[in-house]
Amino acid sequence: MAEARIMLIRHGETEWNREGRIQGYNADSRLTAGGRAQAQRLAERLAGEALLLLYSSDAGRARQTAAPVAAALGMNVVYDPALRERNYGDFEGRTYGELEREHLEAYRKFRSRDPDYAPPGGESGARFRDRVLAALERIAATAGSGHAAVVTHGGVLGVMHRHVNGAAPDSKRGYSLHNASINRLVYSAGCWSIEAWGDVSHLAAGSGDGIQGA
């Protein structure tokens, strides 16, 4: 029975992570100096991994993180827009404080974690979940019994942690979303399991853990 091992990696710290701004599907922010250092340490950590495939979201912050990993492994990166963060529509580029002050009703709906709520111009949590699961199942099928690494976003990690553990969409987050973290999953017989979560042992001073994870 094929047993694919998928390593999910959150991108390194960005300028907007530091500012508490929502990134998302369309908006982007470059890695900070610390984020670039995280990506380099990640690459050094993964240099000895026997990877069959290397995937990445095509967002700039994920590309910046994947580049040194690809160089260390001598691999090409498959860029996939289906691995992008959730589309937060008009909320992208804003802080939570700005949303609360300027769009109180929409902010309250958003913070309720209702899976069917979509921010103006954005994507519902349920639709985002379905996109992520389809993309990662496709990658697992391609990997077969091999190992693949996927550089992606905090929201994608959150979808998978909740899915594997059967957590309700509106439950409070009880897991880490560290920048440049390694999160190991296994896909076998149509089911996901978690081998390890939130590994940042390669980062000398730990890593950021943004709430919305973009």
PDB file of C-alpha atoms in Angstrom:
ATOM      1  CA  MET A   1       0.000   0.000   0.000  1.00  0.00           C
ATOM      2  CA  ALA A   2       1.400   3.397  -1.024  1.00  0.00           C
ATOM      3  CA  GLU A   3       2.273   5.591   1.934  1.00  0.00           C
ATOM      4  CA  ALA A   4       3.229   9.107   0.918  1.00  0.00           C
ATOM      5  CA  ARG A   5       5.092  11.322   3.363  1.00  0.00           C
ATOM      6  CA  ILE A   6       4.353  14.993   2.941  1.00  0.00           C
ATOM      7  CA  MET A   7       6.370  17.655   4.713  1.00  0.00           C
ATOM      8  CA  LEU A   8       4.412  20.890   5.073  1.00  0.00           C
ATOM      9  CA  ILE A   9       6.574  23.973   5.605  1.00  0.00           C
ATOM     10  CA  ARG A  10       5.338  27.447   6.419  1.00  0.00           C
ATOM     11  CA  HIS A  11       7.185  30.290   4.669  1.00  0.00           C
ATOM     12  CA  GLY A  12       9.659  32.414   6.597  1.00  0.00           C
ATOM     13  CA  GLU A  13       8.739  35.529   8.519  1.00  0.00           C
ATOM     14  CA  THR A  14       7.484  38.433   6.383  1.00  0.00           C
ATOM     15  CA  GLU A  15       7.256  42.167   6.945  1.00  0.00           C
ATOM     16  CA  TRP A  16       3.474  41.890   7.273  1.00  0.00           C
ATOM     17  CA  ASN A  17       3.796  39.020   9.756  1.00  0.00           C
ATOM     18  CA  ARG A  18       5.739  41.416  11.956  1.00  0.00           C
ATOM     19  CA  GLU A  19       3.154  44.164  11.454  1.00  0.00           C
ATOM     20  CA  GLY A  20       0.192  41.855  12.094  1.00  0.00           C
ATOM     21  CA  ARG A  21      -1.257  42.445   8.618  1.00  0.00           C
ATOM     22  CA  ILE A  22      -3.403  39.894   6.810  1.00  0.00           C
ATOM     23  CA  GLN A  23      -1.678  38.600   3.704  1.00  0.00           C
ATOM     24  CA  GLY A  24      -3.725  35.967   1.896  1.00  0.00           C
ATOM     25  CA  TYR A  25      -4.198  34.730  -1.664  1.00  0.00           C
ATOM     26  CA  ASN A  26      -3.502  37.990  -3.497  1.00  0.00           C
ATOM     27  CA  ALA A  27      -1.569  40.266  -1.148  1.00  0.00           C
ATOM     28  CA  ASP A  28       2.074  39.512  -0.501  1.00  0.00           C
ATOM     29  CA  SER A  29       4.963  40.745   1.602  1.00  0.00           C
ATOM     30  CA  ARG A  30       8.653  40.028   1.317  1.00  0.00           C
ATOM     31  CA  LEU A  31      10.583  38.045   3.896  1.00  0.00           C
ATOM     32  CA  THR A  32      12.319  40.007   6.603  1.00  0.00           C
ATOM     33  CA  ALA A  33      16.052  39.594   7.140  1.00  0.00           C
ATOM     34  CA  GLY A  34      15.099  37.145   9.871  1.00  0.00           C
ATOM     35  CA  GLY A  35      12.779  35.329   7.486  1.00  0.00           C
ATOM     36  CA  ARG A  36      15.553  34.955   4.920  1.00  0.00           C
ATOM     37  CA  ALA A  37      17.819  33.551   7.630  1.00  0.00           C
ATOM     38  CA  GLN A  38      15.050  31.105   8.587  1.00  0.00           C
ATOM     39  CA  ALA A  39      14.805  29.952   4.967  1.00  0.00           C
ATOM     40  CA  GLN A  40      18.558  29.382   4.819  1.00  0.00           C
ATOM     41  CA  ARG A  41      18.571  27.370   8.050  1.00  0.00           C
ATOM     42  CA  LEU A  42      15.624  25.369   6.731  1.00  0.00           C
ATOM     43  CA  ALA A  43      17.594  24.603   3.569  1.00  0.00           C
ATOM     44  CA  GLU A  44      20.562  23.413   5.611  1.00  0.00           C
ATOM     45  CA  ARG A  45      18.270  21.182   7.678  1.00  0.00           C
ATOM     46  CA  LEU A  46      16.657  19.620   4.604  1.00  0.00           C
ATOM     47  CA  ALA A  47      19.879  19.131   2.636  1.00  0.00           C
ATOM     48  CA  GLY A  48      20.074  15.510   3.802  1.00  0.00           C
ATOM     49  CA  GLU A  49      16.406  14.632   3.156  1.00  0.00           C
ATOM     50  CA  ALA A  50      15.638  12.042   0.456  1.00  0.00           C
ATOM     51  CA  LEU A  51      12.907  14.027  -1.279  1.00  0.00           C
ATOM     52  CA  LEU A  52      11.218  12.935  -4.463  1.00  0.00           C
ATOM     53  CA  LEU A  53       9.315  16.171  -5.078  1.00  0.00           C
ATOM     54  CA  LEU A  54       9.447  19.804  -3.990  1.00  0.00           C
ATOM     55  CA  TYR A  55       6.298  21.896  -4.291  1.00  0.00           C
ATOM     56  CA  SER A  56       5.576  25.475  -3.342  1.00  0.00           C
ATOM     57  CA  SER A  57       2.790  27.998  -3.349  1.00  0.00           C
ATOM     58  CA  ASP A  58       3.510  30.484  -6.125  1.00  0.00           C
ATOM     59  CA  ALA A  59       3.148  33.466  -3.756  1.00  0.00           C
ATOM     60  CA  GLY A  60       6.335  35.505  -3.458  1.00  0.00           C
ATOM     61  CA  ARG A  61       6.930  34.792   0.241  1.00  0.00           C
ATOM     62  CA  ALA A  62       6.723  31.037  -0.389  1.00  0.00           C
ATOM     63  CA  ARG A  63       8.984  31.308  -3.450  1.00  0.00           C
ATOM     64  CA  GLN A  64      11.579  33.156  -1.369  1.00  0.00           C
ATOM     65  CA  THR A  65      11.477  30.366   1.204  1.00  0.00           C
ATOM     66  CA  ALA A  66      11.582  27.532  -1.331  1.00  0.00           C
ATOM     67  CA  ALA A  67      14.517  28.921  -3.351  1.00  0.00           C
ATOM     68  CA  PRO A  68      17.346  28.085  -0.915  1.00  0.00           C
ATOM     69  CA  VAL A  69      15.760  24.693  -0.212  1.00  0.00           C
ATOM     70  CA  ALA A  70      15.745  23.887  -3.928  1.00  0.00           C
ATOM     71  CA  ALA A  71      19.366  25.026  -4.242  1.00  0.00           C
ATOM     72  CA  ALA A  72      20.480  22.897  -1.277  1.00  0.00           C
ATOM     73  CA  LEU A  73      18.738  19.809  -2.659  1.00  0.00           C
ATOM     74  CA  GLY A  74      19.547  20.416  -6.332  1.00  0.00           C
ATOM     75  CA  MET A  75      15.848  20.128  -7.165  1.00  0.00           C
ATOM     76  CA  ASN A  76      13.338  21.996  -9.274  1.00  0.00           C
ATOM     77  CA  VAL A  77      10.301  23.511  -7.586  1.00  0.00           C
ATOM     78  CA  VAL A  78       6.754  22.870  -8.804  1.00  0.00           C
ATOM     79  CA  TYR A  79       4.801  26.081  -8.158  1.00  0.00           C
ATOM     80  CA  ASP A  80       1.091  25.588  -7.578  1.00  0.00           C
ATOM     81  CA  PRO A  81      -1.450  28.397  -6.976  1.00  0.00           C
ATOM     82  CA  ALA A  82      -3.752  25.889  -5.258  1.00  0.00           C
ATOM     83  CA  LEU A  83      -1.256  25.955  -2.364  1.00  0.00           C
ATOM     84  CA  ARG A  84      -1.755  29.675  -1.736  1.00  0.00           C
ATOM     85  CA  GLU A  85      -3.185  31.106   1.467  1.00  0.00           C
ATOM     86  CA  ARG A  86      -6.928  31.674   1.814  1.00  0.00           C
ATOM     87  CA  ASN A  87      -8.332  34.543  -0.227  1.00  0.00           C
ATOM     88  CA  TYR A  88      -9.262  37.165   2.359  1.00  0.00           C
ATOM     89  CA  GLY A  89     -10.534  39.595  -0.273  1.00  0.00           C
ATOM     90  CA  ASP A  90     -10.914  43.162   1.007  1.00  0.00           C
ATOM     91  CA  PHE A  91      -9.362  42.193   4.357  1.00  0.00           C
ATOM     92  CA  GLU A  92      -5.906  41.650   2.863  1.00  0.00           C
ATOM     93  CA  GLY A  93      -3.336  44.239   3.872  1.00  0.00           C
ATOM     94  CA  ARG A  94      -5.320  45.229   6.987  1.00  0.00           C
ATOM     95  CA  THR A  95      -4.620  44.548  10.642  1.00  0.00           C
ATOM     96  CA  TYR A  96      -7.289  43.045  12.865  1.00  0.00           C
ATOM     97  CA  GLY A  97      -7.475  46.331  14.729  1.00  0.00           C
ATOM     98  CA  GLU A  98      -8.191  48.235  11.516  1.00  0.00           C
ATOM     99  CA  LEU A  99     -10.907  45.761  10.536  1.00  0.00           C
ATOM    100  CA  GLU A 100     -12.553  46.026  13.935  1.00  0.00           C
ATOM    101  CA  ARG A 101     -12.588  49.820  13.805  1.00  0.00           C
ATOM    102  CA  GLU A 102     -13.618  50.219  10.155  1.00  0.00           C
ATOM    103  CA  HIS A 103     -15.733  47.127   9.377  1.00  0.00           C
ATOM    104  CA  LEU A 104     -17.080  45.945  12.723  1.00  0.00           C
ATOM    105  CA  GLU A 105     -19.922  43.718  11.472  1.00  0.00           C
ATOM    106  CA  ALA A 106     -17.772  41.998   8.833  1.00  0.00           C
ATOM    107  CA  TYR A 107     -14.998  41.628  11.400  1.00  0.00           C
ATOM    108  CA  ARG A 108     -17.346  39.910  13.854  1.00  0.00           C
ATOM    109  CA  LYS A 109     -18.545  37.475  11.183  1.00  0.00           C
ATOM    110  CA  PHE A 110     -14.962  36.730  10.217  1.00  0.00           C
ATOM    111  CA  ARG A 111     -13.839  36.127  13.796  1.00  0.00           C
ATOM    112  CA  SER A 112     -16.783  33.766  14.392  1.00  0.00           C
ATOM    113  CA  ARG A 113     -14.921  31.218  12.223  1.00  0.00           C
ATOM    114  CA  ASP A 114     -18.133  30.364  10.380  1.00  0.00           C
ATOM    115  CA  PRO A 115     -16.848  28.058   7.603  1.00  0.00           C
ATOM    116  CA  ASP A 116     -19.437  29.381   5.152  1.00  0.00           C
ATOM    117  CA  TYR A 117     -18.554  33.049   5.654  1.00  0.00           C
ATOM    118  CA  ALA A 118     -16.485  34.675   2.908  1.00  0.00           C
ATOM    119  CA  PRO A 119     -14.918  38.110   3.452  1.00  0.00           C
ATOM    120  CA  PRO A 120     -15.998  40.665   0.823  1.00  0.00           C
ATOM    121  CA  GLY A 121     -14.330  39.618  -2.426  1.00  0.00           C
ATOM    122  CA  GLY A 122     -12.797  36.589  -0.723  1.00  0.00           C
ATOM    123  CA  GLU A 123     -13.131  32.864  -0.094  1.00  0.00           C
ATOM    124  CA  SER A 124     -15.101  30.994   2.557  1.00  0.00           C
ATOM    125  CA  GLY A 125     -13.291  28.764   5.005  1.00  0.00           C
ATOM    126  CA  ALA A 126     -15.079  25.723   3.580  1.00  0.00           C
ATOM    127  CA  ARG A 127     -14.037  26.509   0.032  1.00  0.00           C
ATOM    128  CA  PHE A 128     -10.456  27.115   1.153  1.00  0.00           C
ATOM    129  CA  ARG A 129     -10.429  23.780   3.007  1.00  0.00           C
ATOM    130  CA  ASP A 130     -11.661  21.920  -0.072  1.00  0.00           C
ATOM    131  CA  ARG A 131      -9.023  23.577  -2.261  1.00  0.00           C
ATOM    132  CA  VAL A 132      -6.223  22.653   0.134  1.00  0.00           C
ATOM    133  CA  LEU A 133      -7.322  19.041   0.612  1.00  0.00           C
ATOM    134  CA  ALA A 134      -7.662  18.497  -3.149  1.00  0.00           C
ATOM    135  CA  ALA A 135      -4.206  19.961  -3.805  1.00  0.00           C
ATOM    136  CA  LEU A 136      -2.440  17.925  -1.125  1.00  0.00           C
ATOM    137  CA  GLU A 137      -4.206  14.699  -2.056  1.00  0.00           C
ATOM    138  CA  ARG A 138      -3.071  15.265  -5.639  1.00  0.00           C
ATOM    139  CA  ILE A 139       0.506  15.798  -4.464  1.00  0.00           C
ATOM    140  CA  ALA A 140       0.348  12.671  -2.295  1.00  0.00           C
ATOM    141  CA  ALA A 141      -0.908  10.646  -5.260  1.00  0.00           C
ATOM    142  CA  THR A 142       1.987  11.933  -7.361  1.00  0.00           C
ATOM    143  CA  ALA A 143       4.485  11.114  -4.622  1.00  0.00           C
ATOM    144  CA  GLY A 144       3.209   7.537  -4.328  1.00  0.00           C
ATOM    145  CA  SER A 145       5.374   5.916  -1.645  1.00  0.00           C
ATOM    146  CA  GLY A 146       7.914   8.721  -1.746  1.00  0.00           C
ATOM    147  CA  HIS A 147       8.563  11.905   0.204  1.00  0.00           C
ATOM    148  CA  ALA A 148       7.521  15.386  -0.898  1.00  0.00           C
ATOM    149  CA  ALA A 149       8.065  18.807   0.660  1.00  0.00           C
ATOM    150  CA  VAL A 150       5.496  21.570   0.274  1.00  0.00           C
ATOM    151  CA  VAL A 151       6.316  25.202   1.064  1.00  0.00           C
ATOM    152  CA  THR A 152       3.057  26.917   1.848  1.00  0.00           C
ATOM    153  CA  HIS A 153       1.177  29.098   4.356  1.00  0.00           C
ATOM    154  CA  GLY A 154      -0.090  29.050   7.919  1.00  0.00           C
ATOM    155  CA  GLY A 155      -3.715  28.743   6.846  1.00  0.00           C
ATOM    156  CA  VAL A 156      -2.903  25.616   4.840  1.00  0.00           C
ATOM    157  CA  LEU A 157      -1.191  24.104   7.870  1.00  0.00           C
ATOM    158  CA  GLY A 158      -4.230  24.963   9.952  1.00  0.00           C
ATOM    159  CA  VAL A 159      -6.601  23.251   7.518  1.00  0.00           C
ATOM    160  CA  MET A 160      -4.586  20.054   7.670  1.00  0.00           C
ATOM    161  CA  HIS A 161      -4.175  20.021  11.455  1.00  0.00           C
ATOM    162  CA  ARG A 162      -7.916  20.472  11.948  1.00  0.00           C
ATOM    163  CA  HIS A 163      -8.762  17.924   9.256  1.00  0.00           C
ATOM    164  CA  VAL A 164      -6.505  15.207  10.662  1.00  0.00           C
ATOM    165  CA  ASN A 165      -7.751  15.761  14.210  1.00  0.00           C
ATOM    166  CA  GLY A 166     -11.418  16.148  13.296  1.00  0.00           C
ATOM    167  CA  ALA A 167     -11.564  19.600  14.882  1.00  0.00           C
ATOM    168  CA  ALA A 168     -14.632  21.750  14.265  1.00  0.00           C
ATOM    169  CA  PRO A 169     -13.993  24.738  11.970  1.00  0.00           C
ATOM    170  CA  ASP A 170     -15.075  27.177  14.677  1.00  0.00           C
ATOM    171  CA  SER A 171     -12.949  25.657  17.449  1.00  0.00           C
ATOM    172  CA  LYS A 172     -10.092  27.684  18.895  1.00  0.00           C
ATOM    173  CA  ARG A 173      -6.628  27.034  17.528  1.00  0.00           C
ATOM    174  CA  GLY A 174      -4.607  24.756  19.787  1.00  0.00           C
ATOM    175  CA  TYR A 175      -1.580  24.173  17.543  1.00  0.00           C
ATOM    176  CA  SER A 176       1.467  26.135  16.414  1.00  0.00           C
ATOM    177  CA  LEU A 177       1.924  27.849  13.054  1.00  0.00           C
ATOM    178  CA  HIS A 178       5.610  28.684  13.276  1.00  0.00           C
ATOM    179  CA  ASN A 179       7.359  30.377  10.384  1.00  0.00           C
ATOM    180  CA  ALA A 180       9.762  28.003   8.600  1.00  0.00           C
ATOM    181  CA  SER A 181       8.470  25.073  10.656  1.00  0.00           C
ATOM    182  CA  ILE A 182       8.536  21.464   9.477  1.00  0.00           C
ATOM    183  CA  ASN A 183       5.266  19.553   9.860  1.00  0.00           C
ATOM    184  CA  ARG A 184       5.299  15.910   8.779  1.00  0.00           C
ATOM    185  CA  LEU A 185       2.164  14.136   7.532  1.00  0.00           C
ATOM    186  CA  VAL A 186       1.479  10.689   6.091  1.00  0.00           C
ATOM    187  CA  TYR A 187      -1.171   9.894   3.481  1.00  0.00           C
ATOM    188  CA  SER A 188      -2.216   6.250   3.163  1.00  0.00           C
ATOM    189  CA  ALA A 189      -5.406   4.540   1.958  1.00  0.00           C
ATOM    190  CA  GLY A 190      -7.172   7.866   1.617  1.00  0.00           C
ATOM    191  CA  CYS A 191      -6.406   8.996   5.190  1.00  0.00           C
ATOM    192  CA  TRP A 192      -4.036  11.563   6.653  1.00  0.00           C
ATOM    193  CA  SER A 193      -2.082  11.307   9.902  1.00  0.00           C
ATOM    194  CA  ILE A 194       0.467  13.546  11.597  1.00  0.00           C
ATOM    195  CA  GLU A 195       3.956  12.234  12.386  1.00  0.00           C
ATOM    196  CA  ALA A 196       5.400  15.447  13.800  1.00  0.00           C
ATOM    197  CA  TRP A 197       4.216  19.038  14.137  1.00  0.00           C
ATOM    198  CA  GLY A 198       5.837  22.431  14.635  1.00  0.00           C
ATOM    199  CA  ASP A 199       9.469  21.329  14.386  1.00  0.00           C
ATOM    200  CA  VAL A 200      11.674  24.437  14.548  1.00  0.00           C
ATOM    201  CA  SER A 201      14.766  22.770  16.018  1.00  0.00           C
ATOM    202  CA  HIS A 202      16.751  24.068  13.023  1.00  0.00           C
ATOM    203  CA  LEU A 203      16.002  27.674  14.028  1.00  0.00           C
ATOM    204  CA  ALA A 204      18.411  28.957  16.671  1.00  0.00           C
ATOM    205  CA  ALA A 205      15.969  31.390  18.271  1.00  0.00           C
ATOM    206  CA  GLY A 206      12.637  29.732  17.504  1.00  0.00           C
ATOM    207  CA  SER A 207      10.157  31.168  15.049  1.00  0.00           C
ATOM    208  CA  GLY A 208       7.116  33.415  14.799  1.00  0.00           C
ATOM    209  CA  ASP A 209       3.631  31.999  15.221  1.00  0.00           C
ATOM    210  CA  GLY A 210       1.167  34.351  13.530  1.00  0.00           C
ATOM    211  CA  ILE A 211      -2.508  33.950  14.385  1.00  0.00           C
ATOM    212  CA  GLN A 212      -3.953  33.976  10.881  1.00  0.00           C
ATOM    213  CA  GLY A 213      -0.881  32.314   9.469  1.00  0.00           C
ATOM    214  CA  ALA A 214      -0.707  33.923   6.066  1.00  0.00           C
TER     215      ALA A 214
END
